[in-house]
Coordinates of C-alpha atoms in Angstrom, one line a residue:
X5 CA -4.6 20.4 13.9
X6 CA -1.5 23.1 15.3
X7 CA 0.3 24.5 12.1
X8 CA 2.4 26.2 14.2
X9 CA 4.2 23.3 15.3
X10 CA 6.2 20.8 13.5
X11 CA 5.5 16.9 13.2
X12 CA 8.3 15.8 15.1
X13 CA 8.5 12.2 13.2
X14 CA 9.6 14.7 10.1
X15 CA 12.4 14.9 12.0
X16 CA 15.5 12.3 11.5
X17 CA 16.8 11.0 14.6
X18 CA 20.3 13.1 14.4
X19 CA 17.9 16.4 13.9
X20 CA 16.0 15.0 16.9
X21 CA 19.2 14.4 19.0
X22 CA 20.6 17.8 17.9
X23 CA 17.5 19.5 19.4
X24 CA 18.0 18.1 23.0
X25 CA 21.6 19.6 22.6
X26 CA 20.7 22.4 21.9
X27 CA 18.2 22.6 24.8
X28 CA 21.4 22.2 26.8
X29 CA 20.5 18.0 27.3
X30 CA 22.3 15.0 26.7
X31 CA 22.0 13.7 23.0
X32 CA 21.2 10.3 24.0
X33 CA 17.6 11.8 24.7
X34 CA 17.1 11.6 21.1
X35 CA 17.7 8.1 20.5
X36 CA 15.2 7.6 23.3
X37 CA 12.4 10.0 21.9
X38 CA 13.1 8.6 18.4
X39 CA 12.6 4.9 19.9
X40 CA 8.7 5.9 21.0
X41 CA 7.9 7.9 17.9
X42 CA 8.8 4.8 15.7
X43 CA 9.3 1.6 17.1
X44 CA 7.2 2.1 20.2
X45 CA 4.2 4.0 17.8
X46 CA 4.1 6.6 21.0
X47 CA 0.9 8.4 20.1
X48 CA 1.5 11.6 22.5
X49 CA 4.8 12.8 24.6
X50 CA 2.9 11.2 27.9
X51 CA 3.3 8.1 26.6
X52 CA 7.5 8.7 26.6
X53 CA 7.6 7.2 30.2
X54 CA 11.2 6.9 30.6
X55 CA 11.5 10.7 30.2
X56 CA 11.1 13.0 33.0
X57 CA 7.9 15.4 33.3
X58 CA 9.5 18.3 32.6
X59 CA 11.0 16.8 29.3
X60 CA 8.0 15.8 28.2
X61 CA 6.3 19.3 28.8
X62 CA 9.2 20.7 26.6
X63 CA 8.8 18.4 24.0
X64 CA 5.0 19.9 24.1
X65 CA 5.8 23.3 23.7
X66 CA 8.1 22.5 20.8
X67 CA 6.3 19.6 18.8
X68 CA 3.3 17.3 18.1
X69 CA 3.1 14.2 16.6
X70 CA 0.2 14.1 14.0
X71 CA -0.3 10.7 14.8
X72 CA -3.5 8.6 12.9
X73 CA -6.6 7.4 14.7
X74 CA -8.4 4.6 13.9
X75 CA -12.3 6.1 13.8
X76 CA -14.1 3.2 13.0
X77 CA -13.3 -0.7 12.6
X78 CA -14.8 -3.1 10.8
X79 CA -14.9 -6.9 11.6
X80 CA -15.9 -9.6 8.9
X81 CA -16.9 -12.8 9.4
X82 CA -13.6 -14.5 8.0
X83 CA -11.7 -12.6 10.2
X84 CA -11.0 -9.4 8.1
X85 CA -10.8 -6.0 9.6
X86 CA -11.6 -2.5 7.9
X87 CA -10.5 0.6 9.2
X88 CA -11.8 4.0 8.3
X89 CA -8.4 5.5 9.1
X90 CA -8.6 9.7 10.5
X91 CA -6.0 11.7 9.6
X92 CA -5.0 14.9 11.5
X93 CA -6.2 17.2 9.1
X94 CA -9.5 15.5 9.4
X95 CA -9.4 13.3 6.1
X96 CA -10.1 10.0 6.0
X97 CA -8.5 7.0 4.2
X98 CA -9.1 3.2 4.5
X99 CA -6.6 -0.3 5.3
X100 CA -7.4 -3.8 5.7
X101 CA -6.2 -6.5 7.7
X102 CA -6.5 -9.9 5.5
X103 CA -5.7 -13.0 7.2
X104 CA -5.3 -16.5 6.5
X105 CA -4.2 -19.6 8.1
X106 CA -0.6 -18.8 7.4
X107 CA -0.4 -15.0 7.2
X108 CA -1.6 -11.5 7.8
X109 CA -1.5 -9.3 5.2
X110 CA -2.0 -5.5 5.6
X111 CA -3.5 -3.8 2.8
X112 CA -2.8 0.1 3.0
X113 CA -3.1 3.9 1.1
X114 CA -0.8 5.9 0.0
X115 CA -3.2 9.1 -0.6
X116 CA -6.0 10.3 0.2
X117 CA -8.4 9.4 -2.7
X118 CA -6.5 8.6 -6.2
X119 CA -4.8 10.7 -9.1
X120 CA -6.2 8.0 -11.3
X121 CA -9.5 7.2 -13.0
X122 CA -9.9 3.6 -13.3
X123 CA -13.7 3.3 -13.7
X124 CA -14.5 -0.1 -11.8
X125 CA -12.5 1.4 -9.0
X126 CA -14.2 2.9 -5.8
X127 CA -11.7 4.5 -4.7
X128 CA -11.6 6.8 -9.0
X129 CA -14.7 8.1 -7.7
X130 CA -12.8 10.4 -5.2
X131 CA -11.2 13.1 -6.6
X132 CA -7.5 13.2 -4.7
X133 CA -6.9 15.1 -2.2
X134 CA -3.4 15.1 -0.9
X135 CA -0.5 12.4 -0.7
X136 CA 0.5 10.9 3.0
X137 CA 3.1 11.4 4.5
X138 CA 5.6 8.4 5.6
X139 CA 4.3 8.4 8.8
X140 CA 1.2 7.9 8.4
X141 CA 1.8 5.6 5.7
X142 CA 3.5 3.7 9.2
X143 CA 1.0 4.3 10.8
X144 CA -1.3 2.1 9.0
X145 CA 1.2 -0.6 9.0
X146 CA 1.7 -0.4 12.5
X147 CA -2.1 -0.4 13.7
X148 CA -2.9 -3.2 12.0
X149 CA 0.3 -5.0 13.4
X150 CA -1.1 -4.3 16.7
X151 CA -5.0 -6.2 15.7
X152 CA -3.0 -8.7 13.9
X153 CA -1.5 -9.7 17.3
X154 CA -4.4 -9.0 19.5
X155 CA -7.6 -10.3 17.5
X156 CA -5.3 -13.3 15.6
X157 CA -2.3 -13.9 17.8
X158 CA 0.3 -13.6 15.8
X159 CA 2.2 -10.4 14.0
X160 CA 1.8 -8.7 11.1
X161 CA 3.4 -11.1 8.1
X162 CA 3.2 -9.0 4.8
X163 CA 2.2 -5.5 3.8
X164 CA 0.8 -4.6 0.2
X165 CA 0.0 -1.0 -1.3
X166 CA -3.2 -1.8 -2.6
X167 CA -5.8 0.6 -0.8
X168 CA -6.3 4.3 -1.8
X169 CA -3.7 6.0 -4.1
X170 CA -1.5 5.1 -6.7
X171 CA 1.6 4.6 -4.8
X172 CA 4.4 5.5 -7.7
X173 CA 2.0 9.0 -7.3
X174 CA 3.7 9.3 -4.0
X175 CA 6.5 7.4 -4.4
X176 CA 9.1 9.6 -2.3
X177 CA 7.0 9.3 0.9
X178 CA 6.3 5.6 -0.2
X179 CA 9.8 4.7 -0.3
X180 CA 10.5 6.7 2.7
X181 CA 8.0 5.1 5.2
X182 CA 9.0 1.4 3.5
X183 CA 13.0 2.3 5.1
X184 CA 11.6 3.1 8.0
X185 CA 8.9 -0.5 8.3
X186 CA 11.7 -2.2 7.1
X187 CA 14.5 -0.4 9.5
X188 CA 15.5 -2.2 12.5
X189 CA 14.7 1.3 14.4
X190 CA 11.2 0.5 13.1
X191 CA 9.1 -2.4 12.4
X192 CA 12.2 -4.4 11.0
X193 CA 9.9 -6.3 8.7
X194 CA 11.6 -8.0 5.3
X195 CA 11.3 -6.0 2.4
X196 CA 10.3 -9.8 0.6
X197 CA 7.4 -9.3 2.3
X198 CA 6.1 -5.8 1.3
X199 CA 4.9 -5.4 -2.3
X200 CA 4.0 -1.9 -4.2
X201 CA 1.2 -2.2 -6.6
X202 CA 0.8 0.0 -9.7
X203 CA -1.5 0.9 -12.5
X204 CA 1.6 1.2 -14.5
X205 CA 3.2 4.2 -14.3
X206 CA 6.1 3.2 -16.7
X207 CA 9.0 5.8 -15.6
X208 CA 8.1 5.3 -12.1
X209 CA 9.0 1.7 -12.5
X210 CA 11.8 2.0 -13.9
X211 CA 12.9 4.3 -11.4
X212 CA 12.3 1.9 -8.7
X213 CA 14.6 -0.3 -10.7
X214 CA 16.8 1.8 -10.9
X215 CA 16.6 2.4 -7.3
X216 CA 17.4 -1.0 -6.5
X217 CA 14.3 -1.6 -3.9
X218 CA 13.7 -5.0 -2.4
X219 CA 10.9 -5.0 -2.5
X220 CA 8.1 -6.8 -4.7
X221 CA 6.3 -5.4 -7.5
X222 CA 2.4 -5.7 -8.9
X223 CA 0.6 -4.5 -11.6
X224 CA -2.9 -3.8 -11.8
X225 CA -3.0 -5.4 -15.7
X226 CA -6.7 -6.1 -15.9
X227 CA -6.2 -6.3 -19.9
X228 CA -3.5 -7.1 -22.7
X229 CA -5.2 -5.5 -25.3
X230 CA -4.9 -1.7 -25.7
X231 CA -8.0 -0.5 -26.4
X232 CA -9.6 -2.8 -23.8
X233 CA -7.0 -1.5 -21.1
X234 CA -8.0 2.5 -22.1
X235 CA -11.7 1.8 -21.6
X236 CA -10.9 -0.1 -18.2
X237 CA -8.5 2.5 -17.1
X238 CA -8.3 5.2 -19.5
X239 CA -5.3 7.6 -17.7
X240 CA -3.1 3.8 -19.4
X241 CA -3.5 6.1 -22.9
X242 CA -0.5 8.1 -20.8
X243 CA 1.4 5.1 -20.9
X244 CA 0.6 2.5 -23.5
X245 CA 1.4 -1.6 -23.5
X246 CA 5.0 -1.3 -25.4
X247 CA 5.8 1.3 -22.6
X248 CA 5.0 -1.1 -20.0
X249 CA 6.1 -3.9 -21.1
X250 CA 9.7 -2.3 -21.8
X251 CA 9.7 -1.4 -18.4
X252 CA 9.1 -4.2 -16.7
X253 CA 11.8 -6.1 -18.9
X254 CA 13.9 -2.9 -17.3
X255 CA 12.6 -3.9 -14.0
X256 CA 13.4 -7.3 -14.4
X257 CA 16.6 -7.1 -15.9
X258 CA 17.9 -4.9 -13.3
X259 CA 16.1 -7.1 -10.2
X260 CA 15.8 -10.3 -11.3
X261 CA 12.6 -10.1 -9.3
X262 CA 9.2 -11.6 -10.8
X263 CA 6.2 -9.1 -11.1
X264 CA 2.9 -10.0 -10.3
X265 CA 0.1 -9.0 -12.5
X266 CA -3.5 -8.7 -10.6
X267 CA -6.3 -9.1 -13.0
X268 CA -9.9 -8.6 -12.5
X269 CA -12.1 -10.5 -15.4
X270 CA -15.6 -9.1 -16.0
X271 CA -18.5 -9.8 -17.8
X272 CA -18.3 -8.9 -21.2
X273 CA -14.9 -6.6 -20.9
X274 CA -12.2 -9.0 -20.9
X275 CA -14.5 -12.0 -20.8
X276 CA -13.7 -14.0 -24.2
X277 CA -11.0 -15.9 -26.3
X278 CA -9.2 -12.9 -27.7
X279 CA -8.4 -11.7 -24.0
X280 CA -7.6 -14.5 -22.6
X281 CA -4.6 -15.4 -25.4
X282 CA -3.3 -11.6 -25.3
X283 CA -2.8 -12.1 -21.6
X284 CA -1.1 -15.3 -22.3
X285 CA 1.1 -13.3 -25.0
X286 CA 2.1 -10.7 -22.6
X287 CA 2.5 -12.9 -19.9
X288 CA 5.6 -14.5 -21.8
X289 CA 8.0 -10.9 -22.0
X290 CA 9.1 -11.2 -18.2
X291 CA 9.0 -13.9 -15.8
X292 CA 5.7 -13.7 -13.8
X293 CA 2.6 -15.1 -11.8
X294 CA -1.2 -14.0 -12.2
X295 CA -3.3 -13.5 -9.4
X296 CA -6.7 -13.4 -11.1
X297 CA -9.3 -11.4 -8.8
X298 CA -13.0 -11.8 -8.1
X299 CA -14.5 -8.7 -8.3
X300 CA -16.3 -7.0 -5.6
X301 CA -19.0 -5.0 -7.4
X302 CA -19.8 -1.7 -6.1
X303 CA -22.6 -1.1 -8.0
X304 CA -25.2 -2.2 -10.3
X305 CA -23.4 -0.6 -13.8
X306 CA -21.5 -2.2 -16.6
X307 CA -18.5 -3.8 -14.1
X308 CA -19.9 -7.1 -13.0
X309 CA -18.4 -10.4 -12.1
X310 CA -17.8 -12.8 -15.0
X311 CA -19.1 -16.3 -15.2
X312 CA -17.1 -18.8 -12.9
X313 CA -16.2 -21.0 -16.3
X314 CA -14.3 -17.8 -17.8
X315 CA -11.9 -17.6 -14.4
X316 CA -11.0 -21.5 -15.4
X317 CA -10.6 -20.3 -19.0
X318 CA -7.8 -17.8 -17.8
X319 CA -6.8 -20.4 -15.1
X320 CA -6.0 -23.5 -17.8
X321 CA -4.7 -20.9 -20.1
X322 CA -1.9 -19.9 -18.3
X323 CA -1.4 -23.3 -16.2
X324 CA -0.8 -24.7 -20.3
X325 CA 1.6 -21.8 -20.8
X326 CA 3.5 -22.4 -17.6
X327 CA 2.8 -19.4 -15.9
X328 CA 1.6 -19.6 -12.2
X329 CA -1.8 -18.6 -12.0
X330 CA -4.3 -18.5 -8.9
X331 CA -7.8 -17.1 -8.1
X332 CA -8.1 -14.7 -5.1
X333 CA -11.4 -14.5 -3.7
X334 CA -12.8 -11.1 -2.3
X335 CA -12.3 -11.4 1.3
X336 CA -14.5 -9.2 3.7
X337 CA -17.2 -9.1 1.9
X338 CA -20.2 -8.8 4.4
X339 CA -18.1 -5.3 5.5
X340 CA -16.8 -3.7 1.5
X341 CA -13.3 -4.3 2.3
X342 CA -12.5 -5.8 -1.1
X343 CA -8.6 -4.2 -1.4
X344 CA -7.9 -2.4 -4.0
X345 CA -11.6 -1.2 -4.4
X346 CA -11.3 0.9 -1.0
X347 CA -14.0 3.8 -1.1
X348 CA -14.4 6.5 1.5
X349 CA -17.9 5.7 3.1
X350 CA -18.3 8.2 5.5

């Protein structure tokens, strides 16, 4: 790592532009450099090959780019790939590539380890360390656009925050490197097909509201009952069920976008009757779809998988309700790469 030089992707491309005048060059060479850093995912200045040598060397002396590396990848047998992602200070975070028959889905942080304490959560059980930066919050996206294409032929199709980190936690970088995928300069992906997960940081939704993002919004619900929620994921005391549901009518009001709650059922947490109708209940405040998860156990303790007749329970619950509801199984499970239960291995 040189902390004596600066990141030149935290540069903006009229900064960038602005430099090469003042080197006594043309301007234009910034709108070529600023092409390789984003769109082109140039990992050093030799890779610049439209710029002369002696550009290249001066672009040395001045900058680097603190771009990721991809230290180890996994491959399941569905086709799902894990990557134990290396920063340039050395840390280490994790993203997936999840695909189906119609789409590939990149799963990615947005810190290393998590502010929060959600005890069935891998990922709790590392204390964080720092937030990323937008560019290698890009960087993610953009390395697993690249396998998407070469081990499944096709590009990347959708992008969820759903590994490492709580991403309204971050949320200045977040939003940053989500202009910059969604930027014609840069990955030009639909904001449609990016969605931001959340424990439920109340204000923070709002915010983004507020913000008028295009993107889609999840929350990690798990339960409708408060004390049930605390135990799950007791930082929620911070911001209790009223809170949330107030903001997402806020969010919904101002967006007119559905949320999508993800929900993990386990055995003898959120397993009977009483959990089931409070879901139901709280299902009914904003328009909404379930996705209701199959846990990936990471240990042997109290968080286990509940009994396949309790996901129909939930299923035929909310089906009678009207509310769209689907089970999503654990992909990548022969490698750990259940998303949203990322955990630093290594």
């Amino acid at each position: 790592m040189n902390t004596t030089k600066k990141d030149i992707r935290s540069l903006t491309k009229e900064q960038i532009r602005d430099f090469f005048v003042a080197q006594g060059d043309k301007a234009f060479r910034g709108n070529q450099v600023y092409e390789w850093l984003w769109s082109k995912g140039a990992h050093t200045f030799n890779d610049m090959t439209n710029l002369s040598l002696e550009t290249r060397v001066m672009l040395e002396q001045h900058f680097v780019i603190n771009h990721i590396l991809v230290d180890t990848m996994q491959h399941s047998t569905d086709g799902t790939i894990k990557n134990a992602v290396r920063l340039h200070d050395g840390l280490i975070v994790e993203s997936v590539l999840i695909p189906t028959e119609t789409r590939t889905t990149a799963c990615v942080s947005s810190q290393v380890g998590c502010s929060l304490d959600c005890n069935f959560c891998a990922t709790a059980r590392l204390k964080r360390m720092r937030n990323l930066a937008p560019d290698e919050i890009y960087d993610q996206v953009l390395a697993i656009d690249q396998e998407s294409r070469l081990y499944h032929n096709r590009p990347l199709s959708n992008i969820v925050f759903m590994g490492m980190g709580e991403p309204l936690m971050n949320y200045p970088n977040v939003m940053k490197a989500i202009d910059k995928i969604t930027s014609d300069e840069g990955l030009g992906m639909s904001p449609k097909r990016i969605t931001v997960s959340t424990s439920g940081v109340s204000k923070m939704i709002k915010k983004m509201a507020d913000d008028e993002v295009k993107f889609k919004l999840a929350v990690s619900l798990h339960s409708a009952i408060e004390e049930t929620r605390n135990k799950i994921m007791p930082f929620t005391k911070s911001f209790p069920l009223p809170e949330l549901r107030e903001a997402l009518e806020y969010w919904y009001r101002k967006t007119k976008s559905k949320i999508t709650y993800e929900y993990v059922v386990w055995k003898g947490i959120n397993d009977d009757k009483a959990a089931i109708d409070a879901l139901v209940k709280f299902c009914k405040y904003v328009p909404c779809k379930v996705n209701i998860i199959e846990y990936n156990p990471i240990d042997d303790g109290e968080f286990q998988q509940a009994d396949p007749n309790v996901i129909d329970a939930y299923l035929k619950a909310l089906n009678n309700a009207g509310i769209v509801a689907k089970v999503r199984r654990s992909r990548g499970k022969d490698i750990d790469a259940a998303c949203g239960q990322l955990a630093n291995k290594s």
